Amino acid sequence: GAVVSQHPSWVICKSGTSVKIECRSLDFQATTMFWYRQFPKQSLMLMATSNEGSKATYEQGVEKDKFLINHASLTLSTLTVTSAHPEDSSFYICSARSGVDTQYFGPGTRLTVL
Amino acid sequence: DQQVKQNSPSLSVQEGRISILNCDYTNSMFDYFLWYKKYPAEGPTFLISISSIKDKNEDGRFTVFLNKSAKHLSLHIVPSQPGDSAVYFCAATSMDSNYQLIWGAGTKLIIKP
């Protein structure tokens, strides 16, 4: 079945640094990828939708200059958390859409900002 | 190698009856399981979870059952309502994987009036 991977699986960084998270669809091409943020035992909050070759569409309240999304190819999207602060510590999950309805989720990246 | 499997891509249930969604897993190290519900164009919504030390967890119309020996969990919704029509994902995680979520492929539940 389709697999979506994320790298790194966890990262610890100092406040003020930038962190890049990669999301890859391993055996299918994903024209659309989604980035979510999850707080412990809560629902996933959609941050942005990224389409290959075009600018990402951000949900209301998500700072596009802070969370930079690049969907450079049909199998790779990256999320860069710029100038990270402790409140950005969270679990970031990507998903990739294959076809009209099918969406596959990545395992998530745990970000801890000290 | 899919560690979490939802073998039914879709399920159709009459309104008012019980919906049973199934999920199988292969990794015996999983110690926490979650169910999410997803409407089109929205992010998944957390529904209910269960720790591996329990075999049942109930929250209103939703009950999750865990059978560790069979590596199987199920979500029961009773009575089923039209608003329950959505895609349901099960996910599993474990402390030794830093609680990364391993997702099933989802089951589309359709509640017929």
PDB file of C-alpha atoms in Angstrom:
ATOM      1  CA  GLY A   1       0.000   0.000   0.000  1.00  0.00           C
ATOM      2  CA  ALA A   2       0.891   3.633  -0.261  1.00  0.00           C
ATOM      3  CA  VAL A   3       3.394   4.903   2.248  1.00  0.00           C
ATOM      4  CA  VAL A   4       4.157   8.394   3.367  1.00  0.00           C
ATOM      5  CA  SER A   5       7.354   9.051   5.272  1.00  0.00           C
ATOM      6  CA  GLN A   6       8.522  11.988   7.313  1.00  0.00           C
ATOM      7  CA  HIS A   7      12.008  13.011   8.249  1.00  0.00           C
ATOM      8  CA  PRO A   8      13.150  13.560  10.869  1.00  0.00           C
ATOM      9  CA  SER A   9      10.891  11.623  13.203  1.00  0.00           C
ATOM     10  CA  TRP A  10      11.836  13.865  16.072  1.00  0.00           C
ATOM     11  CA  VAL A  11      13.919  16.970  16.477  1.00  0.00           C
ATOM     12  CA  ILE A  12      15.032  19.123  19.373  1.00  0.00           C
ATOM     13  CA  CYS A  13      16.248  22.614  18.634  1.00  0.00           C
ATOM     14  CA  LYS A  14      17.087  25.849  20.360  1.00  0.00           C
ATOM     15  CA  SER A  15      14.726  28.769  20.320  1.00  0.00           C
ATOM     16  CA  GLY A  16      15.319  31.020  17.333  1.00  0.00           C
ATOM     17  CA  THR A  17      16.585  28.357  14.984  1.00  0.00           C
ATOM     18  CA  SER A  18      14.786  27.022  11.920  1.00  0.00           C
ATOM     19  CA  VAL A  19      13.772  23.424  11.418  1.00  0.00           C
ATOM     20  CA  LYS A  20      12.912  21.685   8.157  1.00  0.00           C
ATOM     21  CA  ILE A  21      10.607  18.672   8.056  1.00  0.00           C
ATOM     22  CA  GLU A  22      10.319  16.536   4.935  1.00  0.00           C
ATOM     23  CA  CYS A  23       7.277  14.619   3.785  1.00  0.00           C
ATOM     24  CA  ARG A  24       7.644  12.045   1.024  1.00  0.00           C
ATOM     25  CA  SER A  25       5.213   9.823  -0.772  1.00  0.00           C
ATOM     26  CA  LEU A  26       7.222   6.666  -1.374  1.00  0.00           C
ATOM     27  CA  ASP A  27       5.326   4.731  -4.018  1.00  0.00           C
ATOM     28  CA  PHE A  28       2.891   7.151  -5.531  1.00  0.00           C
ATOM     29  CA  GLN A  29       2.774  10.670  -6.844  1.00  0.00           C
ATOM     30  CA  ALA A  30       0.934  13.157  -4.720  1.00  0.00           C
ATOM     31  CA  THR A  31      -0.262  16.304  -6.387  1.00  0.00           C
ATOM     32  CA  THR A  32      -1.554  17.521  -3.064  1.00  0.00           C
ATOM     33  CA  MET A  33       0.000  17.271   0.371  1.00  0.00           C
ATOM     34  CA  PHE A  34      -1.383  18.513   3.642  1.00  0.00           C
ATOM     35  CA  TRP A  35       0.371  19.650   6.783  1.00  0.00           C
ATOM     36  CA  TYR A  36      -1.252  19.207  10.183  1.00  0.00           C
ATOM     37  CA  ARG A  37      -0.333  20.056  13.717  1.00  0.00           C
ATOM     38  CA  GLN A  38      -1.436  17.959  16.635  1.00  0.00           C
ATOM     39  CA  PHE A  39      -1.450  18.662  20.317  1.00  0.00           C
ATOM     40  CA  PRO A  40      -1.512  15.704  22.728  1.00  0.00           C
ATOM     41  CA  LYS A  41      -4.646  13.570  22.335  1.00  0.00           C
ATOM     42  CA  GLN A  42      -6.347  16.235  20.292  1.00  0.00           C
ATOM     43  CA  SER A  43      -7.522  16.398  16.727  1.00  0.00           C
ATOM     44  CA  LEU A  44      -5.191  17.245  13.925  1.00  0.00           C
ATOM     45  CA  MET A  45      -5.350  20.890  12.949  1.00  0.00           C
ATOM     46  CA  LEU A  46      -4.913  21.519   9.256  1.00  0.00           C
ATOM     47  CA  MET A  47      -2.224  24.119   8.749  1.00  0.00           C
ATOM     48  CA  ALA A  48      -1.915  24.279   5.000  1.00  0.00           C
ATOM     49  CA  THR A  49      -2.576  22.535   1.724  1.00  0.00           C
ATOM     50  CA  SER A  50       0.249  22.351  -0.743  1.00  0.00           C
ATOM     51  CA  ASN A  51      -0.067  21.616  -4.434  1.00  0.00           C
ATOM     52  CA  GLU A  52       2.946  20.655  -6.472  1.00  0.00           C
ATOM     53  CA  GLY A  53       4.465  23.587  -8.243  1.00  0.00           C
ATOM     54  CA  SER A  54       2.291  26.252  -6.674  1.00  0.00           C
ATOM     55  CA  LYS A  55       2.092  28.229  -3.457  1.00  0.00           C
ATOM     56  CA  ALA A  56       0.589  26.603  -0.424  1.00  0.00           C
ATOM     57  CA  THR A  57      -2.827  27.584   0.832  1.00  0.00           C
ATOM     58  CA  TYR A  58      -2.746  28.362   4.528  1.00  0.00           C
ATOM     59  CA  GLU A  59      -5.604  27.988   6.956  1.00  0.00           C
ATOM     60  CA  GLN A  60      -6.780  30.989   8.886  1.00  0.00           C
ATOM     61  CA  GLY A  61      -4.537  31.811  11.795  1.00  0.00           C
ATOM     62  CA  VAL A  62      -1.477  30.013  10.441  1.00  0.00           C
ATOM     63  CA  GLU A  63       1.458  32.349   9.790  1.00  0.00           C
ATOM     64  CA  LYS A  64       2.749  31.639   6.308  1.00  0.00           C
ATOM     65  CA  ASP A  65       6.002  33.468   6.958  1.00  0.00           C
ATOM     66  CA  LYS A  66       6.669  31.303   9.968  1.00  0.00           C
ATOM     67  CA  PHE A  67       5.655  27.965   8.484  1.00  0.00           C
ATOM     68  CA  LEU A  68       7.213  27.843   5.034  1.00  0.00           C
ATOM     69  CA  ILE A  69       5.940  25.104   2.769  1.00  0.00           C
ATOM     70  CA  ASN A  70       7.597  23.991  -0.414  1.00  0.00           C
ATOM     71  CA  HIS A  71       6.087  21.311  -2.653  1.00  0.00           C
ATOM     72  CA  ALA A  72       8.903  21.010  -5.146  1.00  0.00           C
ATOM     73  CA  SER A  73       8.005  17.652  -6.668  1.00  0.00           C
ATOM     74  CA  LEU A  74       5.192  15.144  -6.821  1.00  0.00           C
ATOM     75  CA  THR A  75       6.780  13.113  -4.047  1.00  0.00           C
ATOM     76  CA  LEU A  76       8.217  15.715  -1.700  1.00  0.00           C
ATOM     77  CA  SER A  77       6.879  18.546   0.393  1.00  0.00           C
ATOM     78  CA  THR A  78       8.812  20.352   3.094  1.00  0.00           C
ATOM     79  CA  LEU A  79       7.683  22.369   6.084  1.00  0.00           C
ATOM     80  CA  THR A  80      10.182  24.797   7.570  1.00  0.00           C
ATOM     81  CA  VAL A  81       9.433  26.219  10.982  1.00  0.00           C
ATOM     82  CA  THR A  82      11.358  29.498  10.993  1.00  0.00           C
ATOM     83  CA  SER A  83      12.668  31.109  14.174  1.00  0.00           C
ATOM     84  CA  ALA A  84      11.108  28.369  16.258  1.00  0.00           C
ATOM     85  CA  HIS A  85       9.912  29.140  19.770  1.00  0.00           C
ATOM     86  CA  PRO A  86       8.831  26.814  22.582  1.00  0.00           C
ATOM     87  CA  GLU A  87       5.179  27.332  21.718  1.00  0.00           C
ATOM     88  CA  ASP A  88       5.885  25.762  18.318  1.00  0.00           C
ATOM     89  CA  SER A  89       6.690  22.493  20.047  1.00  0.00           C
ATOM     90  CA  SER A  90       4.203  20.007  18.712  1.00  0.00           C
ATOM     91  CA  PHE A  91       3.625  16.972  16.589  1.00  0.00           C
ATOM     92  CA  TYR A  92       3.572  17.803  12.882  1.00  0.00           C
ATOM     93  CA  ILE A  93       1.920  15.350  10.526  1.00  0.00           C
ATOM     94  CA  CYS A  94       1.761  15.432   6.762  1.00  0.00           C
ATOM     95  CA  SER A  95      -0.524  13.563   4.456  1.00  0.00           C
ATOM     96  CA  ALA A  96      -0.500  12.983   0.735  1.00  0.00           C
ATOM     97  CA  ARG A  97      -3.482  12.593  -1.488  1.00  0.00           C
ATOM     98  CA  SER A  98      -3.612   9.932  -4.127  1.00  0.00           C
ATOM     99  CA  GLY A  99      -6.605  10.202  -6.395  1.00  0.00           C
ATOM    100  CA  VAL A 100      -9.769  12.045  -5.449  1.00  0.00           C
ATOM    101  CA  ASP A 101     -10.601  10.642  -2.044  1.00  0.00           C
ATOM    102  CA  THR A 102      -7.665   8.648  -0.761  1.00  0.00           C
ATOM    103  CA  GLN A 103      -5.374  10.323   1.704  1.00  0.00           C
ATOM    104  CA  TYR A 104      -2.377   8.712   3.357  1.00  0.00           C
ATOM    105  CA  PHE A 105      -0.861  10.046   6.547  1.00  0.00           C
ATOM    106  CA  GLY A 106       2.756  10.224   7.564  1.00  0.00           C
ATOM    107  CA  PRO A 107       4.009   9.028  10.950  1.00  0.00           C
ATOM    108  CA  GLY A 108       4.569  12.533  12.244  1.00  0.00           C
ATOM    109  CA  THR A 109       7.530  14.582  13.426  1.00  0.00           C
ATOM    110  CA  ARG A 110       7.843  15.574  17.046  1.00  0.00           C
ATOM    111  CA  LEU A 111       9.362  19.013  17.403  1.00  0.00           C
ATOM    112  CA  THR A 112      10.652  20.197  20.752  1.00  0.00           C
ATOM    113  CA  VAL A 113      11.934  23.744  20.969  1.00  0.00           C
ATOM    114  CA  LEU A 114      14.006  24.523  24.036  1.00  0.00           C
TER     115      LEU A 114
ATOM    116  CA  ASP B   1       4.646  -3.700   5.083  1.00  0.00           C
ATOM    117  CA  GLN B   2       1.543  -2.178   6.600  1.00  0.00           C
ATOM    118  CA  GLN B   3       1.641  -2.391  10.364  1.00  0.00           C
ATOM    119  CA  VAL B   4      -1.907  -1.132  10.723  1.00  0.00           C
ATOM    120  CA  LYS B   5      -4.585  -2.426   8.395  1.00  0.00           C
ATOM    121  CA  GLN B   6      -8.172  -1.475   7.841  1.00  0.00           C
ATOM    122  CA  ASN B   7      -9.285  -4.125   5.406  1.00  0.00           C
ATOM    123  CA  SER B   8     -12.676  -2.659   4.580  1.00  0.00           C
ATOM    124  CA  PRO B   9     -12.391   0.406   2.337  1.00  0.00           C
ATOM    125  CA  SER B  10     -16.070   1.145   2.876  1.00  0.00           C
ATOM    126  CA  LEU B  11     -19.020   0.145   5.019  1.00  0.00           C
ATOM    127  CA  SER B  12     -22.700   0.910   4.629  1.00  0.00           C
ATOM    128  CA  VAL B  13     -25.010   0.793   7.672  1.00  0.00           C
ATOM    129  CA  GLN B  14     -28.663   1.621   8.221  1.00  0.00           C
ATOM    130  CA  GLU B  15     -29.369   4.605  10.437  1.00  0.00           C
ATOM    131  CA  GLY B  16     -30.041   3.499  13.998  1.00  0.00           C
ATOM    132  CA  ARG B  17     -28.119   0.254  13.678  1.00  0.00           C
ATOM    133  CA  ILE B  18     -24.642  -0.519  14.969  1.00  0.00           C
ATOM    134  CA  SER B  19     -21.569   0.344  12.901  1.00  0.00           C
ATOM    135  CA  ILE B  20     -18.501  -1.784  13.518  1.00  0.00           C
ATOM    136  CA  LEU B  21     -15.198  -0.635  12.087  1.00  0.00           C
ATOM    137  CA  ASN B  22     -12.251  -2.972  12.289  1.00  0.00           C
ATOM    138  CA  CYS B  23      -8.523  -2.504  12.476  1.00  0.00           C
ATOM    139  CA  ASP B  24      -5.702  -5.050  12.653  1.00  0.00           C
ATOM    140  CA  TYR B  25      -2.092  -4.469  13.562  1.00  0.00           C
ATOM    141  CA  THR B  26       1.098  -6.473  13.439  1.00  0.00           C
ATOM    142  CA  ASN B  27       3.468  -4.734  15.840  1.00  0.00           C
ATOM    143  CA  SER B  28       3.096  -6.116  19.352  1.00  0.00           C
ATOM    144  CA  MET B  29       4.981  -3.102  20.715  1.00  0.00           C
ATOM    145  CA  PHE B  30       2.068  -0.759  20.030  1.00  0.00           C
ATOM    146  CA  ASP B  31       0.707   0.395  23.353  1.00  0.00           C
ATOM    147  CA  TYR B  32      -1.796   3.068  22.426  1.00  0.00           C
ATOM    148  CA  PHE B  33      -4.465   3.138  19.775  1.00  0.00           C
ATOM    149  CA  LEU B  34      -6.587   5.961  18.441  1.00  0.00           C
ATOM    150  CA  TRP B  35      -9.579   6.406  16.177  1.00  0.00           C
ATOM    151  CA  TYR B  36     -10.056   9.503  14.055  1.00  0.00           C
ATOM    152  CA  LYS B  37     -12.996  10.617  11.970  1.00  0.00           C
ATOM    153  CA  LYS B  38     -12.533  12.672   8.851  1.00  0.00           C
ATOM    154  CA  TYR B  39     -14.991  14.629   6.760  1.00  0.00           C
ATOM    155  CA  PRO B  40     -14.037  15.676   3.224  1.00  0.00           C
ATOM    156  CA  ALA B  41     -11.862  18.786   3.088  1.00  0.00           C
ATOM    157  CA  GLU B  42     -11.335  18.764   6.855  1.00  0.00           C
ATOM    158  CA  GLY B  43      -8.600  17.438   9.112  1.00  0.00           C
ATOM    159  CA  PRO B  44      -9.136  14.246  11.078  1.00  0.00           C
ATOM    160  CA  THR B  45     -10.990  14.664  14.345  1.00  0.00           C
ATOM    161  CA  PHE B  46      -9.915  12.643  17.334  1.00  0.00           C
ATOM    162  CA  LEU B  47     -12.703  10.326  18.465  1.00  0.00           C
ATOM    163  CA  ILE B  48     -11.552   7.894  21.071  1.00  0.00           C
ATOM    164  CA  SER B  49      -8.430   6.080  22.184  1.00  0.00           C
ATOM    165  CA  ILE B  50      -7.440   3.058  24.180  1.00  0.00           C
ATOM    166  CA  SER B  51      -4.351   2.035  26.044  1.00  0.00           C
ATOM    167  CA  SER B  52      -3.002  -1.477  25.663  1.00  0.00           C
ATOM    168  CA  ILE B  53      -3.645  -2.131  29.341  1.00  0.00           C
ATOM    169  CA  LYS B  54      -7.371  -1.964  28.703  1.00  0.00           C
ATOM    170  CA  ASP B  55      -9.661  -3.974  26.500  1.00  0.00           C
ATOM    171  CA  LYS B  56     -12.537  -1.543  26.263  1.00  0.00           C
ATOM    172  CA  ASN B  57     -13.115   2.178  26.340  1.00  0.00           C
ATOM    173  CA  GLU B  58     -16.490   3.810  26.000  1.00  0.00           C
ATOM    174  CA  ASP B  59     -17.454   7.393  25.263  1.00  0.00           C
ATOM    175  CA  GLY B  60     -21.098   8.037  24.546  1.00  0.00           C
ATOM    176  CA  ARG B  61     -22.096   6.262  21.347  1.00  0.00           C
ATOM    177  CA  PHE B  62     -18.520   5.220  20.666  1.00  0.00           C
ATOM    178  CA  THR B  63     -16.827   2.164  22.118  1.00  0.00           C
ATOM    179  CA  VAL B  64     -13.425   0.833  21.203  1.00  0.00           C
ATOM    180  CA  PHE B  65     -12.535  -2.779  21.889  1.00  0.00           C
ATOM    181  CA  LEU B  66      -8.987  -4.083  21.932  1.00  0.00           C
ATOM    182  CA  ASN B  67      -8.064  -7.744  21.568  1.00  0.00           C
ATOM    183  CA  LYS B  68      -4.323  -7.889  22.113  1.00  0.00           C
ATOM    184  CA  SER B  69      -3.950 -11.588  21.478  1.00  0.00           C
ATOM    185  CA  ALA B  70      -5.571 -11.180  18.071  1.00  0.00           C
ATOM    186  CA  LYS B  71      -3.913  -7.806  17.488  1.00  0.00           C
ATOM    187  CA  HIS B  72      -7.295  -6.435  16.604  1.00  0.00           C
ATOM    188  CA  LEU B  73      -9.310  -3.421  17.590  1.00  0.00           C
ATOM    189  CA  SER B  74     -12.750  -2.302  16.622  1.00  0.00           C
ATOM    190  CA  LEU B  75     -14.824   0.828  16.905  1.00  0.00           C
ATOM    191  CA  HIS B  76     -18.522   0.423  17.603  1.00  0.00           C
ATOM    192  CA  ILE B  77     -20.934   3.249  16.954  1.00  0.00           C
ATOM    193  CA  VAL B  78     -24.434   2.775  18.262  1.00  0.00           C
ATOM    194  CA  PRO B  79     -26.890   3.983  17.254  1.00  0.00           C
ATOM    195  CA  SER B  80     -25.466   5.131  13.929  1.00  0.00           C
ATOM    196  CA  GLN B  81     -26.515   8.582  12.791  1.00  0.00           C
ATOM    197  CA  PRO B  82     -26.323  10.299   9.382  1.00  0.00           C
ATOM    198  CA  GLY B  83     -23.648  12.646  10.721  1.00  0.00           C
ATOM    199  CA  ASP B  84     -21.439   9.640  11.348  1.00  0.00           C
ATOM    200  CA  SER B  85     -20.907   9.281   7.598  1.00  0.00           C
ATOM    201  CA  ALA B  86     -17.187   9.947   7.197  1.00  0.00           C
ATOM    202  CA  VAL B  87     -13.872   8.221   6.769  1.00  0.00           C
ATOM    203  CA  TYR B  88     -12.569   6.579   9.945  1.00  0.00           C
ATOM    204  CA  PHE B  89      -8.880   6.052  10.524  1.00  0.00           C
ATOM    205  CA  CYS B  90      -7.314   3.926  13.196  1.00  0.00           C
ATOM    206  CA  ALA B  91      -3.801   4.704  14.315  1.00  0.00           C
ATOM    207  CA  ALA B  92      -1.355   2.967  16.613  1.00  0.00           C
ATOM    208  CA  THR B  93       1.677   4.171  18.456  1.00  0.00           C
ATOM    209  CA  SER B  94       4.269   3.075  20.954  1.00  0.00           C
ATOM    210  CA  MET B  95       6.702   4.584  23.390  1.00  0.00           C
ATOM    211  CA  ASP B  96       9.700   3.028  21.679  1.00  0.00           C
ATOM    212  CA  SER B  97       8.876   4.793  18.415  1.00  0.00           C
ATOM    213  CA  ASN B  98       8.635   8.109  20.204  1.00  0.00           C
ATOM    214  CA  TYR B  99       4.880   7.896  19.794  1.00  0.00           C
ATOM    215  CA  GLN B 100       4.855   8.334  16.049  1.00  0.00           C
ATOM    216  CA  LEU B 101       1.475   7.480  14.630  1.00  0.00           C
ATOM    217  CA  ILE B 102       1.116   4.533  12.304  1.00  0.00           C
ATOM    218  CA  TRP B 103      -2.080   4.944  10.357  1.00  0.00           C
ATOM    219  CA  GLY B 104      -4.530   2.581   8.758  1.00  0.00           C
ATOM    220  CA  ALA B 105      -5.796   3.401   5.278  1.00  0.00           C
ATOM    221  CA  GLY B 106      -9.228   4.357   6.506  1.00  0.00           C
ATOM    222  CA  THR B 107     -12.740   2.999   6.140  1.00  0.00           C
ATOM    223  CA  LYS B 108     -15.492   5.078   4.583  1.00  0.00           C
ATOM    224  CA  LEU B 109     -18.661   4.724   6.617  1.00  0.00           C
ATOM    225  CA  ILE B 110     -21.941   5.513   4.918  1.00  0.00           C
ATOM    226  CA  ILE B 111     -25.055   5.748   7.061  1.00  0.00           C
ATOM    227  CA  LYS B 112     -28.210   5.153   5.050  1.00  0.00           C
ATOM    228  CA  PRO B 113     -31.415   6.903   6.155  1.00  0.00           C
TER     229      PRO B 113
END
